[in-house]
C-alpha cells in the first residue's frame, strides 16, 4: 500500500513517462511473459500519461491518487478484474498480476480507491443484492465514492468475532451504535462497511450482519488517529444512532461473518495489497540511492557493505513474494481460492514491507532522520504493515492451524 | 500439509504415483540398511526405478525417453529427496544426463540412451570445482588432445557417485576453452577413493585421473558461459531433492507435535512451536515454487531466466532445507538429537546437499553478478 518516492517517472507536462525495464522484476515467469500483448498495451498507455511525484503531505497525496484513479478510470484502466457487466474487463488474475507490475514499473501509485476496487466491490458482487450492486459499483469503479471498512473495534482486533457494535431495525432503517477503529482513510470515505450484531444477545460469529452506512450524517463521527509517521491513515469511527437503509445489508441478515470472510479472502489474495513489483522498484531505487550516498560521503563504506547484503536478502525475499503472488494468480485463474496460502503471502509481505521501509531510510544515512523527507517517512510508516491486515502472529496461527493441521 | 506448487497440479497423478513408490521403496529401515552397505545404495530399488522408466522420463522419445520434460523428472527428484533415497538417480539421471542433453552433440547420444535405459550409471565431474567457473579461474581437471586421442588429468574431490558410477561425464579445461568428455570410470587411469562424510545416504568419492583416455562428446568447444549455464541447469534437480527433503522433514515434525503431549495437551498447540513451523512452511512453499518455476524454464529453454533462477533457487533451497532440518531437531526436543528418529539424517543430508554444487555464499555472489549484468 505504500507508494514509492523512489520510482522515476518524468513529470514533464505533455511529455512521455519513462518506464523501468522488466529486468527489475526478476526472471520471466511462463504465464506472464514480458512480451505479453497486455503489457505492451498498458505500457503504451502509461507512457502517454506521465504523472508527477507524489506529495508527502497526506491530503495532497490522497488528492494525487484520486486524480490518478480518475485518469486511469477514464480509459478503462481500473477494476480490470471486474466482470464486463459491472464495467470491468473480466480480466483474469494473471492479467491483474501484469497490471500491477506495469503500474509499478511506471512509478505510478495504485488507484486511490484500491480498497473499493479489490475488497468491497468484489464482496458486494458475491453477497450484495442487484439493487446494491447497481447503486454502488459504478461509483467505486469511477472513483467518485470512496469506501472504508468498519470491522475492528477497540476490543475486537485480531479476535474479530468479538465485535460489539449493534444495529436494530427501527421502521425502515437500521439504527447503529458502537465504535470502530483502525478504519483506513475513514476521513475521506463516503460510505462505511460496518460489521455489527443484528441479533441481540448473539455471540461470536453468529448474529452478525454487514451493513453499508453513509458517512455523512449526524450519527457518524470520524476521528483520525495520528501515527508515528505523522500520517493519519487510520480512524476511529463513532456510531451514535447512525442510520442505514433497511436494504443496505450485504448478504443475509445474520450472515455477516460469511461476507466478512469473503472480504478477507480478497484482502489476503489480491496482489494490490502485497505488491511485489512496487517493492522491487523501490528496492532498485534504494540500491541507486545507496551508491550516490556512498559517493557523497553520507554513508561509510562499511555501512554501505552492510546495506548491500541486506538489499540482496530483500531482493531474494521479494522474489519469493512474487512467486506466491504468481501462485495465487494461477490458482485464481483456474477458479480456485487461496485458502491459508493467502496468509503466507500476507505474512511475507508485512515483514518485508517493514524491512524495505527501513532500508529506504538507511540508504541516505543520518539524512534518513530529517523530518519532511519521503525516506524518513517511509521507515516510520511501514511499521504498521505487519499489523494492520492481520498481525504476523495471527497469520502464523492461521498457517499452523489451517494449513499444517496443528491443534488449536 | 504443504501445498503443491501451482504449476505441478497438472501432474497430480504422476506426483501421487511417484510419492507412493518412493515411500514404499525407500522406507526409513531400507534407507538406513542400504546406506550401510559397501555400494551405499539399494540395487534392487534402482532396478525398480529403471523398470519404471524413471531415468529416461525427461529424455527424447527418439532415444527411448518418455519426453515428459524436466518438470516431471523434478517430481521424482523431489520424492526421492523426501525419502533420502540412496540411489544413483540424482547423479546419473539428473546431473550427468542433464549435462549431456544440455552440452553434448550427437556423439553423446549413445551414452545418453544407455543412462536412460539404466544399463549404465554415470557421475558428473565438473573440472572447475564447485560454484560457477570463470575464464581465468583454476581448473582441477584438464583435457589434452594427443595423437592417440583426448586424455584427462587432474583431481576432483567429493564427487557424487564418483566411486560407483560406470562412466564419468567430465567437464575439463582445454587449451582454449572447456570440453565435455566421457571417461570409463573402471580403468586404471582413474583412481577412486570413497569419501565417508556425515551423510551416508549420498555416496561421495575423491577422484584422481592420470592421463585417462577420454572420448570427446562435443565437437565444438564449450565456453565458460555454457559451463555456467550447466551449473544453473544442475541446480534444478538438486534443489528439487532439497525441497522434497525439507517438506518431509517438516511433515515428520508436525506429526510429532500433534501426538506428543506435555502439560496435558499436544505440544503442537503451543504458539511458540506453531509459529516456528509456520515460518518453515512459508519458506518451503516459496522454495518449491522457485524449483518448479525453474523446471518450467528448463523445459522452455529459457537460458536467460535460469541465469538468475539457478543460483537463486540453489541458495534458497539449501538454506530452507538446512533451516527445516535444524528446526526439526529442536522441535523434537530430546529425541531430536538421537539416532532413533530420522530428523538427524535430514540434517546431515542438508549439510552435504548444500555443498554438492555450490555453497550458498557462492550462489549469492553469482546472483549479485548476474543481476548487475542485467541492470547494466
XYZ file of C-alpha atoms in Angstrom:
784
model
C 0.000 0.000 0.000
C 2.958 2.284 0.408
C 3.685 4.474 -2.507
C 7.178 4.864 -3.633
C 9.056 8.098 -3.557
C 11.876 6.360 -5.387
C 10.223 5.392 -8.644
C 11.225 7.534 -11.542
C 8.527 8.979 -13.659
C 9.093 12.019 -15.725
C 6.692 14.731 -14.633
C 7.159 16.775 -17.796
C 3.692 18.005 -18.731
C 2.613 16.847 -22.122
C 5.716 14.664 -22.331
C 6.015 10.935 -22.025
C 6.784 8.856 -18.979
C 9.910 6.740 -18.643
C 9.101 3.180 -17.667
C 11.612 0.914 -15.973
C 12.609 -2.249 -17.839
C 11.333 -5.704 -16.971
C 14.727 -6.819 -15.686
C 13.847 -5.030 -12.447
C 11.195 -7.687 -11.818
C 13.487 -10.727 -11.998
C 13.217 -13.814 -14.194
C 10.365 -14.052 -16.646
C 7.511 -16.296 -15.499
C 5.837 -18.572 -18.047
C 2.218 -17.417 -17.781
C 3.039 -13.684 -17.654
C 5.781 -13.215 -20.284
C 7.400 -9.839 -20.731
C 6.295 -9.668 -24.355
C 2.639 -10.289 -23.492
C 0.327 -8.043 -25.569
C -1.427 -6.830 -22.434
C 1.833 -5.479 -21.052
C 2.593 -3.713 -24.315
C -0.853 -2.142 -24.450
C -0.767 -0.895 -20.869
C 2.827 0.344 -21.157
C 1.808 2.276 -24.221
C -0.941 3.999 -22.264
C 1.293 4.628 -19.249
C 3.961 6.180 -21.444
C 1.427 8.702 -22.711
C 0.217 9.542 -19.194
C 3.136 10.796 -17.141
C 2.457 11.958 -13.632
C 4.430 13.999 -11.170
C 5.972 12.743 -7.933
C 3.698 12.019 -5.016
C 3.353 14.777 -2.450
C 4.435 13.900 1.078
C 1.577 15.619 2.853
C -1.297 13.190 3.275
C -4.279 15.213 1.984
C -2.305 16.191 -1.100
C -1.170 12.610 -1.532
C -4.740 11.322 -1.446
C -5.834 14.013 -3.907
C -2.961 12.985 -6.176
C -4.068 9.344 -6.080
C -7.704 10.239 -6.658
C -6.804 12.248 -9.720
C -4.734 9.300 -10.924
C -7.634 6.921 -10.275
C -9.918 9.073 -12.424
C -7.345 9.327 -15.176
C -6.976 5.543 -15.246
C -10.733 5.006 -14.975
C -11.470 7.364 -17.856
C -9.728 4.938 -20.205
C -10.948 1.765 -18.507
C -7.708 1.015 -16.644
C -9.166 0.302 -13.190
C -11.088 -2.706 -11.958
C -9.867 -4.826 -14.849
C -10.825 -7.973 -12.974
C -14.405 -6.804 -12.553
C -16.934 -8.510 -14.829
C -17.853 -6.677 -18.017
C -21.433 -6.190 -16.771
C -20.068 -4.094 -13.899
C -17.788 -2.012 -16.081
C -14.628 -4.096 -15.846
C -12.897 -6.195 -18.483
C -13.417 -9.562 -16.880
C -9.633 -9.879 -16.753
C -8.187 -12.918 -15.012
C -5.817 -12.788 -12.070
C -2.769 -13.282 -14.280
C -3.688 -10.117 -16.168
C -4.048 -8.333 -12.821
C -0.596 -9.626 -11.955
C 0.829 -7.968 -15.065
C -1.240 -4.843 -14.423
C 0.339 -4.249 -11.023
C 3.799 -4.975 -12.370
C 3.465 -2.455 -15.179
C 1.902 0.144 -12.902
C 4.881 -0.203 -10.581
C 7.449 -0.012 -13.389
C 5.844 3.272 -14.418
C 6.390 4.579 -10.892
C 2.659 5.170 -10.646
C 0.695 4.807 -7.431
C -2.132 2.369 -7.171
C -5.592 3.851 -7.831
C -6.873 5.760 -4.772
C -9.871 3.565 -4.289
C -7.981 0.272 -4.169
C -9.940 -0.926 -1.093
C -13.152 -0.371 -3.011
C -11.831 -1.997 -6.145
C -10.351 -5.123 -4.689
C -12.243 -5.651 -1.420
C -15.618 -4.014 -1.123
C -16.676 -4.113 -4.761
C -15.917 -7.817 -5.204
C -17.558 -8.613 -1.826
C -20.653 -6.741 -2.987
C -20.613 -8.765 -6.183
C -20.596 -12.012 -4.195
C -23.057 -11.161 -1.422
C -24.905 -7.985 -2.470
C -28.377 -7.706 -3.961
C -28.854 -6.487 -7.522
C -30.009 -3.127 -6.176
C -26.902 -2.694 -4.058
C -24.652 -3.621 -6.938
C -26.372 -1.136 -9.234
C -26.273 1.587 -6.626
C -22.661 1.244 -5.541
C -20.432 -0.477 -8.061
C -20.261 2.330 -10.675
C -19.145 4.857 -8.036
C -16.375 2.557 -6.831
C -15.075 1.998 -10.332
C -15.130 5.653 -11.342
C -13.544 6.720 -8.069
C -16.481 9.015 -7.270
C -17.431 7.362 -3.994
C -14.779 6.387 -1.506
C -15.310 3.480 0.876
C -13.861 2.387 4.140
C -14.089 -0.771 6.156
C -15.596 -0.732 9.666
C -14.523 -4.040 11.117
C -12.091 -3.814 14.029
C -13.176 -2.439 17.395
C -11.177 -1.450 20.468
C -11.889 -4.899 21.981
C -12.154 -6.827 18.727
C -8.884 -6.564 16.824
C -7.225 -9.826 15.917
C -10.235 -11.521 17.549
C -12.770 -10.012 15.196
C -15.676 -12.236 16.275
C -15.793 -10.241 19.497
C -17.418 -7.225 17.772
C -19.958 -5.427 19.927
C -21.310 -2.715 17.605
C -25.026 -3.397 17.280
C -27.812 -2.430 14.948
C -31.549 -2.716 15.333
C -34.249 -2.266 12.825
C -36.436 0.747 13.543
C -39.058 1.166 10.849
C -37.260 1.123 7.543
C -33.856 1.909 8.925
C -31.083 0.263 10.826
C -30.010 2.240 13.852
C -26.369 1.541 14.549
C -24.453 2.090 17.790
C -20.899 1.296 18.660
C -17.293 2.143 17.885
C -14.948 1.071 15.131
C -11.220 1.585 14.990
C -8.345 1.188 12.503
C -10.606 2.278 9.711
C -8.278 3.021 6.808
C -8.796 6.504 5.360
C -12.160 6.816 7.118
C -11.899 10.609 6.961
C -12.083 10.530 3.155
C -14.870 7.950 2.928
C -18.403 8.453 1.721
C -19.593 5.026 2.806
C -18.641 2.670 5.617
C -18.853 -1.125 5.581
C -19.941 -1.903 9.162
C -19.788 -5.368 10.705
C -22.266 -5.364 13.580
C -24.507 -7.510 15.729
C -28.102 -7.555 14.471
C -29.279 -10.408 16.673
C -29.450 -9.125 20.257
C -27.586 -11.384 22.684
C -25.820 -13.322 19.915
C -22.235 -14.387 20.394
C -19.107 -14.785 18.356
C -19.643 -15.467 14.630
C -23.410 -15.751 14.818
C -25.926 -12.942 14.584
C -23.641 -10.541 12.719
C -24.551 -8.524 9.632
C -22.606 -6.389 7.200
C -24.264 -3.000 6.696
C -23.484 -0.089 4.382
C -23.644 3.115 6.404
C -23.369 6.603 4.845
C -20.537 8.528 6.469
C -22.014 11.980 6.129
C -24.694 12.024 8.828
C -25.011 13.310 12.397
C -24.751 9.806 13.904
C -21.312 9.192 12.437
C -18.228 10.838 13.883
C -14.898 10.052 12.303
C -11.688 10.939 14.120
C -8.303 10.360 12.590
C -5.564 8.633 14.588
C -2.170 10.230 14.332
C 0.555 7.700 13.596
C 4.244 7.696 14.437
C 4.876 8.739 10.829
C 2.657 11.802 11.218
C 0.177 10.265 8.795
C -3.435 9.820 9.704
C -4.223 6.730 7.656
C -6.474 5.146 10.226
C -9.530 6.454 12.027
C -11.886 5.837 14.874
C -15.497 5.761 13.787
C -18.126 6.515 16.417
C -21.630 5.359 15.602
C -24.296 7.033 17.760
C -27.727 6.211 16.409
C -26.278 6.202 12.903
C -28.825 5.329 10.237
C -28.660 2.955 7.282
C -31.480 1.999 4.924
C -33.068 -1.353 5.683
C -31.942 -2.865 2.370
C -28.310 -1.876 2.654
C -27.283 -5.252 4.041
C -24.541 -7.174 2.238
C -25.520 -10.831 2.382
C -28.354 -12.142 4.512
C -29.153 -10.522 7.834
C -27.289 -12.549 10.445
C -24.769 -13.861 7.881
C -22.310 -11.000 8.146
C -19.439 -13.226 9.195
C -19.520 -15.083 5.882
C -19.456 -11.794 3.978
C -16.572 -10.539 6.107
C -14.628 -13.732 5.480
C -15.141 -13.306 1.744
C -13.653 -9.862 2.042
C -10.650 -11.175 3.940
C -10.025 -13.734 1.246
C -9.796 -10.900 -1.250
C -7.540 -8.979 1.075
C -5.179 -11.878 1.551
C -5.246 -12.832 -2.083
C -5.075 -9.701 -4.162
C -1.636 -8.534 -5.116
C -2.818 -4.962 -4.803
C -2.124 -5.458 -1.126
C 1.062 -7.422 -1.461
C 2.570 -5.708 -4.406
C 5.943 -7.290 -5.100
C 6.546 -5.135 -8.163
C 6.296 -1.875 -6.271
C 8.739 -3.328 -3.756
C 11.205 -4.307 -6.463
C 11.022 -0.828 -7.975
C 11.579 0.725 -4.558
C 14.490 -1.602 -3.905
C 16.090 -0.696 -7.232
C 15.768 2.937 -6.153
C 17.345 2.152 -2.792
C 20.291 0.472 -4.481
C 20.827 3.523 -6.695
C 20.480 5.908 -3.783
C 22.983 3.963 -1.688
C 25.617 4.274 -4.398
C 25.009 8.026 -4.535
C 25.138 8.281 -0.745
C 28.427 6.423 -0.632
C 29.927 8.707 -3.270
C 28.653 11.769 -1.440
C 30.063 10.524 1.850
C 26.657 10.215 3.509
C 27.331 6.593 4.391
C 30.651 4.916 5.158
C 31.872 2.042 3.023
C 31.290 -0.331 5.932
C 27.710 0.811 6.268
C 27.221 0.541 2.511
C 28.532 -3.031 2.508
C 26.124 -3.998 5.296
C 23.285 -2.336 3.420
C 24.113 -4.171 0.199
C 23.983 -7.545 1.917
C 20.605 -6.558 3.286
C 19.377 -5.407 -0.122
C 20.307 -8.709 -1.675
C 18.420 -10.550 1.059
C 15.406 -8.317 0.456
C 15.557 -8.893 -3.297
C 15.589 -12.652 -2.777
C 12.640 -12.485 -0.408
C 10.661 -10.228 -2.738
C 11.236 -12.794 -5.478
C 9.611 -15.267 -3.098
C 6.658 -12.943 -2.652
C 6.454 -12.572 -6.408
C 6.159 -16.348 -6.750
C 3.493 -16.512 -4.046
C 1.529 -13.827 -5.876
C 2.085 -15.674 -9.122
C 0.867 -18.840 -7.497
C -2.218 -17.013 -6.219
C -2.882 -15.656 -9.686
C -2.538 -19.084 -11.282
C -4.915 -20.589 -8.723
C -7.453 -17.776 -9.041
C -7.340 -18.019 -12.822
C -8.230 -21.686 -12.611
C -11.118 -20.744 -10.348
C -9.676 -21.793 -7.027
C -9.471 -19.974 -3.743
C -6.238 -19.323 -1.943
C -7.155 -20.653 1.468
C -4.418 -20.324 4.033
C -1.845 -19.588 1.344
C -3.221 -16.042 1.399
C -1.934 -15.828 4.955
C 1.529 -16.796 3.748
C 1.501 -14.015 1.204
C 0.347 -11.550 3.797
C 2.961 -12.637 6.320
C 5.817 -12.414 3.849
C 4.601 -9.047 2.582
C 4.163 -7.446 6.011
C 7.604 -8.438 7.255
C 9.279 -7.397 4.001
C 7.496 -4.080 3.900
C 8.957 -3.059 7.253
C 12.474 -4.035 6.304
C 12.238 -2.332 2.962
C 10.959 0.824 4.641
C 13.953 0.745 6.943
C 16.333 0.140 4.025
C 14.933 3.178 2.215
C 15.811 5.435 5.141
C 19.132 3.711 5.851
C 20.327 4.305 2.300
C 20.804 8.009 2.992
C 22.489 7.517 6.348
C 21.702 10.089 9.019
C 19.701 12.099 6.472
C 17.017 9.449 6.972
C 16.313 11.134 10.312
C 15.442 14.541 8.910
C 11.773 15.433 9.007
C 9.884 16.192 5.835
C 11.644 13.571 3.719
C 9.992 10.692 1.910
C 12.605 8.209 3.100
C 12.321 9.299 6.734
C 8.578 8.988 6.456
C 8.654 5.591 4.807
C 10.603 3.930 7.600
C 8.082 5.088 10.194
C 5.075 4.470 8.008
C 5.876 0.840 7.202
C 5.996 -0.290 10.832
C 2.238 -0.801 10.532
C 2.491 -3.287 7.668
C 2.768 -6.451 9.744
C -0.120 -5.371 11.956
C -2.958 -3.777 10.077
C -4.176 -6.529 7.802
C -3.871 -9.251 10.399
C -0.724 -9.322 12.522
C 2.121 -11.582 11.521
C 1.380 -13.629 14.622
C -2.238 -14.181 13.617
C -1.121 -15.124 10.096
C 1.270 -17.674 11.597
C -1.554 -19.130 13.687
C -3.725 -19.464 10.605
C -0.949 -21.159 8.650
C -0.129 -23.517 11.509
C -3.716 -24.486 12.252
C -5.402 -24.484 8.864
C -2.580 -25.455 6.563
C -0.325 -27.531 8.786
C -3.087 -29.053 10.909
C -1.589 -28.229 14.285
C -4.092 -28.321 17.140
C -5.675 -25.117 18.430
C 0.201 -30.278 4.507
C 2.446 -28.161 2.342
C 0.645 -27.080 -0.774
C 1.715 -28.354 -4.174
C 3.386 -25.791 -6.399
C 0.730 -24.232 -8.611
C 2.414 -25.467 -11.761
C 2.653 -29.070 -10.508
C -1.070 -29.567 -10.270
C -1.403 -30.689 -13.862
C 0.727 -33.657 -12.875
C -1.121 -34.649 -9.720
C -1.452 -38.295 -10.789
C 2.204 -38.724 -11.682
C 3.086 -36.992 -8.484
C 0.914 -39.289 -6.354
C 2.278 -42.397 -8.044
C 5.866 -41.293 -7.605
C 5.228 -40.485 -3.963
C 3.716 -43.875 -3.306
C 6.522 -45.788 -4.995
C 9.182 -43.741 -3.238
C 7.509 -44.178 0.145
C 7.341 -47.971 -0.120
C 10.702 -48.441 -1.823
C 12.635 -46.154 0.465
C 11.336 -46.683 3.972
C 13.478 -45.497 6.840
C 14.652 -49.077 7.538
C 15.599 -49.732 3.922
C 17.370 -46.410 3.576
C 19.405 -46.987 6.722
C 20.257 -50.533 5.638
C 21.245 -49.570 2.083
C 23.372 -46.657 3.215
C 25.359 -49.040 5.395
C 26.351 -51.343 2.503
C 29.610 -51.066 0.589
C 27.969 -49.678 -2.534
C 25.870 -47.324 -0.460
C 22.733 -47.870 -2.435
C 19.903 -50.316 -2.868
C 20.457 -52.176 -6.147
C 17.027 -53.791 -6.120
C 15.388 -50.392 -5.688
C 17.491 -48.948 -8.507
C 16.386 -51.775 -10.856
C 12.822 -50.995 -9.897
C 13.229 -47.323 -10.823
C 14.815 -48.382 -14.103
C 11.892 -50.740 -14.824
C 9.511 -47.875 -14.181
C 11.410 -45.856 -16.780
C 12.235 -43.047 -14.407
C 15.833 -42.444 -15.566
C 14.546 -41.593 -19.044
C 11.457 -39.565 -18.110
C 12.852 -36.320 -19.482
C 14.683 -37.780 -22.473
C 13.660 -37.532 -26.093
C 11.436 -40.422 -27.282
C 13.853 -40.808 -30.234
C 16.417 -42.278 -27.813
C 13.935 -44.240 -25.761
C 12.833 -41.494 -23.388
C 9.329 -40.613 -22.231
C 9.641 -36.990 -23.411
C 7.925 -35.721 -20.278
C 10.382 -32.968 -19.576
C 12.466 -31.842 -16.651
C 9.394 -30.697 -14.778
C 8.074 -34.229 -14.352
C 11.531 -35.551 -13.591
C 11.760 -32.997 -10.807
C 8.688 -34.557 -9.229
C 10.728 -37.768 -8.968
C 13.712 -35.899 -7.587
C 11.502 -34.279 -5.002
C 10.105 -37.577 -3.742
C 13.494 -39.320 -3.724
C 14.825 -36.367 -1.775
C 11.896 -36.647 0.624
C 12.887 -40.247 1.421
C 16.651 -39.570 1.463
C 16.833 -42.319 -1.155
C 20.364 -43.727 -1.521
C 20.160 -44.020 -5.303
C 22.179 -43.268 -8.443
C 19.200 -41.282 -9.696
C 20.414 -37.752 -8.980
C 23.958 -38.314 -10.252
C 23.067 -40.339 -13.316
C 19.569 -39.312 -14.455
C 19.655 -35.801 -13.042
C 23.164 -34.401 -13.336
C 25.053 -36.492 -15.916
C 22.107 -36.959 -18.300
C 21.160 -33.312 -17.913
C 24.702 -32.280 -18.821
C 24.671 -34.479 -21.919
C 21.340 -33.060 -23.053
C 22.477 -29.503 -22.498
C 26.015 -29.634 -23.879
C 26.503 -32.856 -25.811
C 26.069 -33.265 -29.552
C 25.249 -36.457 -31.474
C 28.405 -38.070 -30.119
C 26.691 -38.101 -26.718
C 23.539 -39.852 -27.898
C 24.613 -43.452 -27.244
C 25.768 -42.700 -23.730
C 22.605 -40.738 -23.023
C 20.447 -43.607 -24.265
C 22.257 -46.123 -22.067
C 21.914 -43.889 -18.995
C 18.219 -43.545 -19.769
C 17.873 -47.286 -20.134
C 19.720 -47.780 -16.866
C 22.270 -50.156 -18.418
C 24.995 -47.830 -17.203
C 25.222 -45.168 -14.500
C 27.267 -42.003 -14.628
C 28.720 -39.361 -12.351
C 29.177 -35.736 -13.381
C 32.614 -34.294 -12.703
C 32.915 -30.545 -13.033
C 36.508 -29.649 -13.780
C 36.239 -26.153 -12.376
C 35.206 -27.491 -8.989
C 32.263 -26.055 -7.065
C 30.358 -22.908 -7.880
C 30.419 -21.130 -11.233
C 33.549 -21.108 -13.423
C 35.469 -18.062 -14.590
C 37.590 -17.686 -17.719
C 40.836 -17.412 -15.798
C 39.942 -19.360 -12.669
C 41.714 -22.564 -11.638
C 40.647 -25.875 -13.098
C 41.182 -29.161 -11.299
C 40.779 -31.172 -14.495
C 42.437 -30.502 -17.818
C 41.980 -32.244 -21.145
C 44.704 -32.548 -23.759
C 44.402 -33.730 -27.322
C 47.133 -36.224 -28.231
C 47.709 -38.131 -31.465
C 46.058 -41.099 -29.746
C 43.026 -39.056 -28.720
C 41.997 -36.966 -25.725
C 43.336 -37.570 -22.234
C 42.173 -36.022 -18.978
C 44.345 -35.242 -15.950
C 43.641 -33.892 -12.537
C 41.830 -34.271 -9.267
C 38.223 -33.826 -8.183
C 37.009 -34.116 -4.608
C 33.697 -35.152 -3.120
C 32.151 -36.188 -6.422
C 28.617 -37.555 -6.092
C 28.603 -41.281 -7.009
C 32.201 -40.944 -8.127
C 33.190 -44.363 -6.794
C 30.279 -46.443 -8.050
C 29.355 -44.934 -11.415
C 30.293 -46.844 -14.570
C 31.088 -43.701 -16.503
C 32.366 -40.233 -15.689
C 30.897 -37.322 -17.621
C 33.677 -34.786 -17.328
C 33.801 -31.069 -17.986
C 37.519 -30.281 -18.287
C 39.619 -27.279 -19.243
C 41.148 -27.486 -22.730
C 43.845 -25.264 -24.227
C 41.414 -22.552 -25.250
C 38.083 -23.312 -23.540
C 36.305 -26.246 -21.931
C 35.297 -29.636 -23.282
C 32.780 -32.353 -22.483
C 34.188 -35.854 -22.176
C 33.290 -39.422 -21.370
C 35.773 -41.346 -19.257
C 35.414 -45.009 -18.378
C 35.394 -44.939 -14.580
C 36.655 -48.505 -14.195
C 40.072 -48.182 -15.790
C 43.407 -47.918 -14.013
C 43.945 -44.313 -15.045
C 41.064 -43.375 -12.762
C 41.756 -43.746 -9.077
C 38.611 -43.595 -6.983
C 38.518 -43.309 -3.202
C 35.154 -43.400 -1.450
C 34.912 -40.416 0.886
C 32.945 -41.082 4.049
C 31.042 -37.957 5.080
C 28.430 -37.097 7.670
C 25.727 -38.287 5.277
C 25.815 -41.984 4.401
C 22.851 -41.631 2.031
C 24.958 -39.717 -0.514
C 27.953 -41.642 -1.847
C 30.821 -39.239 -2.448
C 34.311 -40.018 -3.706
C 37.644 -38.372 -4.401
C 38.904 -38.945 -7.941
C 42.391 -38.781 -9.410
C 42.690 -39.003 -13.193
C 46.112 -39.643 -14.671
C 46.246 -39.432 -18.469
C 42.834 -41.044 -18.532
C 41.698 -41.762 -22.110
C 38.601 -39.720 -22.867
C 36.028 -39.549 -25.620
C 35.002 -36.039 -26.614
C 31.212 -35.676 -26.555
C 31.018 -32.421 -28.432
C 32.996 -31.280 -31.428
C 32.747 -27.556 -30.662
C 34.478 -26.215 -27.557
C 32.343 -25.398 -24.514
C 32.507 -21.752 -23.417
C 32.763 -20.601 -19.819
C 29.256 -19.182 -20.182
C 27.982 -22.577 -21.202
C 29.600 -24.235 -18.181
C 27.890 -21.616 -16.031
C 24.636 -22.462 -17.760
C 25.290 -26.090 -16.895
C 25.648 -25.224 -13.209
C 22.385 -23.261 -13.386
C 20.728 -26.234 -15.012
C 22.154 -28.730 -12.474
C 20.810 -26.626 -9.633
C 17.258 -27.531 -10.592
C 17.215 -31.305 -9.875
C 19.405 -30.876 -6.805
C 17.125 -28.161 -5.445
C 14.096 -30.353 -6.172
C 15.631 -33.033 -3.935
C 16.371 -30.494 -1.232
C 12.859 -29.074 -1.364
C 11.338 -32.535 -1.129
C 13.562 -33.443 1.809
C 12.689 -30.216 3.591
C 8.961 -30.854 3.191
C 9.341 -34.391 4.547
C 11.332 -33.083 7.455
C 8.595 -30.619 8.360
C 5.879 -33.241 7.958
C 7.643 -35.570 10.376
C 7.962 -32.718 12.818
C 4.284 -31.803 12.522
C 3.309 -35.393 13.166
C 5.389 -35.378 16.310
C 3.917 -32.080 17.501
C 0.396 -33.415 17.033
C 0.993 -36.595 19.013
C 3.478 -35.712 21.738
C 1.674 -34.496 24.869
C 3.059 -32.373 27.700
C 1.210 -30.313 30.289
C -1.915 -32.256 29.304
C -2.025 -31.060 25.699
C -0.374 -31.783 22.376
C 2.773 -29.672 22.217
C 1.779 -28.528 18.735
C -0.897 -26.383 20.356
C 1.752 -24.083 21.820
C 2.162 -20.920 19.800
C 5.912 -20.749 20.247
C 6.207 -24.015 18.323
C 3.406 -23.297 15.870
C 4.978 -20.086 14.730
C 8.301 -21.727 14.033
C 6.535 -24.345 11.920
C 4.613 -21.649 10.065
C 7.850 -19.858 9.186
C 9.393 -23.070 7.884
C 6.236 -23.791 5.884
C 6.278 -20.377 4.231
C 9.941 -20.688 3.290
C 9.371 -24.185 1.925
C 6.399 -23.179 -0.127
C 8.378 -20.388 -1.726
C 11.378 -22.642 -2.363
C 9.175 -25.246 -4.035
C 7.617 -22.626 -6.259
C 11.110 -21.490 -7.232
C 12.176 -25.022 -8.095
C 9.209 -25.798 -10.277
C 9.133 -22.395 -11.960
C 12.778 -23.062 -12.879
C 11.924 -26.557 -14.135
C 9.449 -24.901 -16.462
C 12.228 -22.593 -17.644
C 14.409 -25.611 -18.405
C 11.647 -27.178 -20.469
C 11.022 -23.881 -22.264
C 14.745 -23.465 -22.988
C 14.791 -20.151 -21.133
C 18.539 -19.865 -20.545
C 18.353 -16.184 -19.590
C 15.747 -16.874 -16.910
C 17.831 -19.705 -15.487
C 20.888 -17.480 -15.178
C 19.076 -15.760 -12.336
C 16.787 -18.547 -11.205
C 19.607 -21.138 -10.965
C 21.726 -19.520 -8.255
C 18.622 -18.089 -6.589
C 16.852 -21.398 -6.131
C 20.039 -23.246 -5.241
C 20.787 -20.804 -2.431
C 17.231 -20.663 -1.155
C 16.634 -24.416 -1.291
C 19.846 -25.102 0.578
C 19.060 -22.521 3.235
C 15.492 -23.660 3.633
C 16.405 -27.335 3.821
C 19.067 -26.723 6.439
C 16.731 -24.492 8.418
C 13.901 -27.037 8.258
C 16.252 -29.757 9.500
C 17.652 -27.619 12.290
C 14.154 -26.694 13.405
C 13.078 -30.327 13.200
C 15.780 -31.339 15.652
C 14.894 -28.538 18.040
C 11.140 -29.109 17.846
C 11.555 -32.831 18.519
C 13.235 -31.969 21.802
C 15.344 -34.698 23.420
C 14.706 -37.373 20.817
C 15.626 -34.897 18.082
C 19.335 -35.352 18.615
C 19.167 -39.111 18.947
C 19.720 -41.527 16.090
C 16.326 -43.102 16.866
C 14.417 -40.588 14.761
C 15.210 -39.617 11.183
C 15.408 -35.856 11.504
C 19.125 -36.104 12.173
C 19.575 -37.902 8.849
C 17.850 -34.997 7.122
C 20.136 -32.541 8.857
C 23.205 -34.406 7.625
C 21.782 -34.640 4.123
C 21.183 -30.890 4.193
C 24.821 -30.282 5.051
C 26.013 -32.385 2.128
C 23.482 -31.151 -0.432
C 24.436 -27.613 0.474
C 27.984 -28.250 -0.749
C 27.442 -30.567 -3.724
C 27.169 -27.991 -6.477
C 27.910 -24.662 -4.877
C 27.827 -23.311 -1.345
C 25.135 -20.763 -0.513
C 27.548 -17.847 -0.293
C 28.913 -18.564 -3.784
C 25.397 -18.884 -5.190
C 24.507 -15.478 -3.794
C 27.705 -13.950 -5.157
C 26.813 -15.379 -8.547
C 23.316 -13.939 -8.213
C 24.760 -10.482 -7.482
C 26.958 -10.733 -10.560
C 24.173 -11.807 -12.887
C 21.782 -9.182 -11.559
C 24.406 -6.459 -12.019
C 24.825 -7.564 -15.644
C 21.077 -7.442 -16.122
C 20.864 -3.910 -14.734
C 23.744 -2.667 -16.872
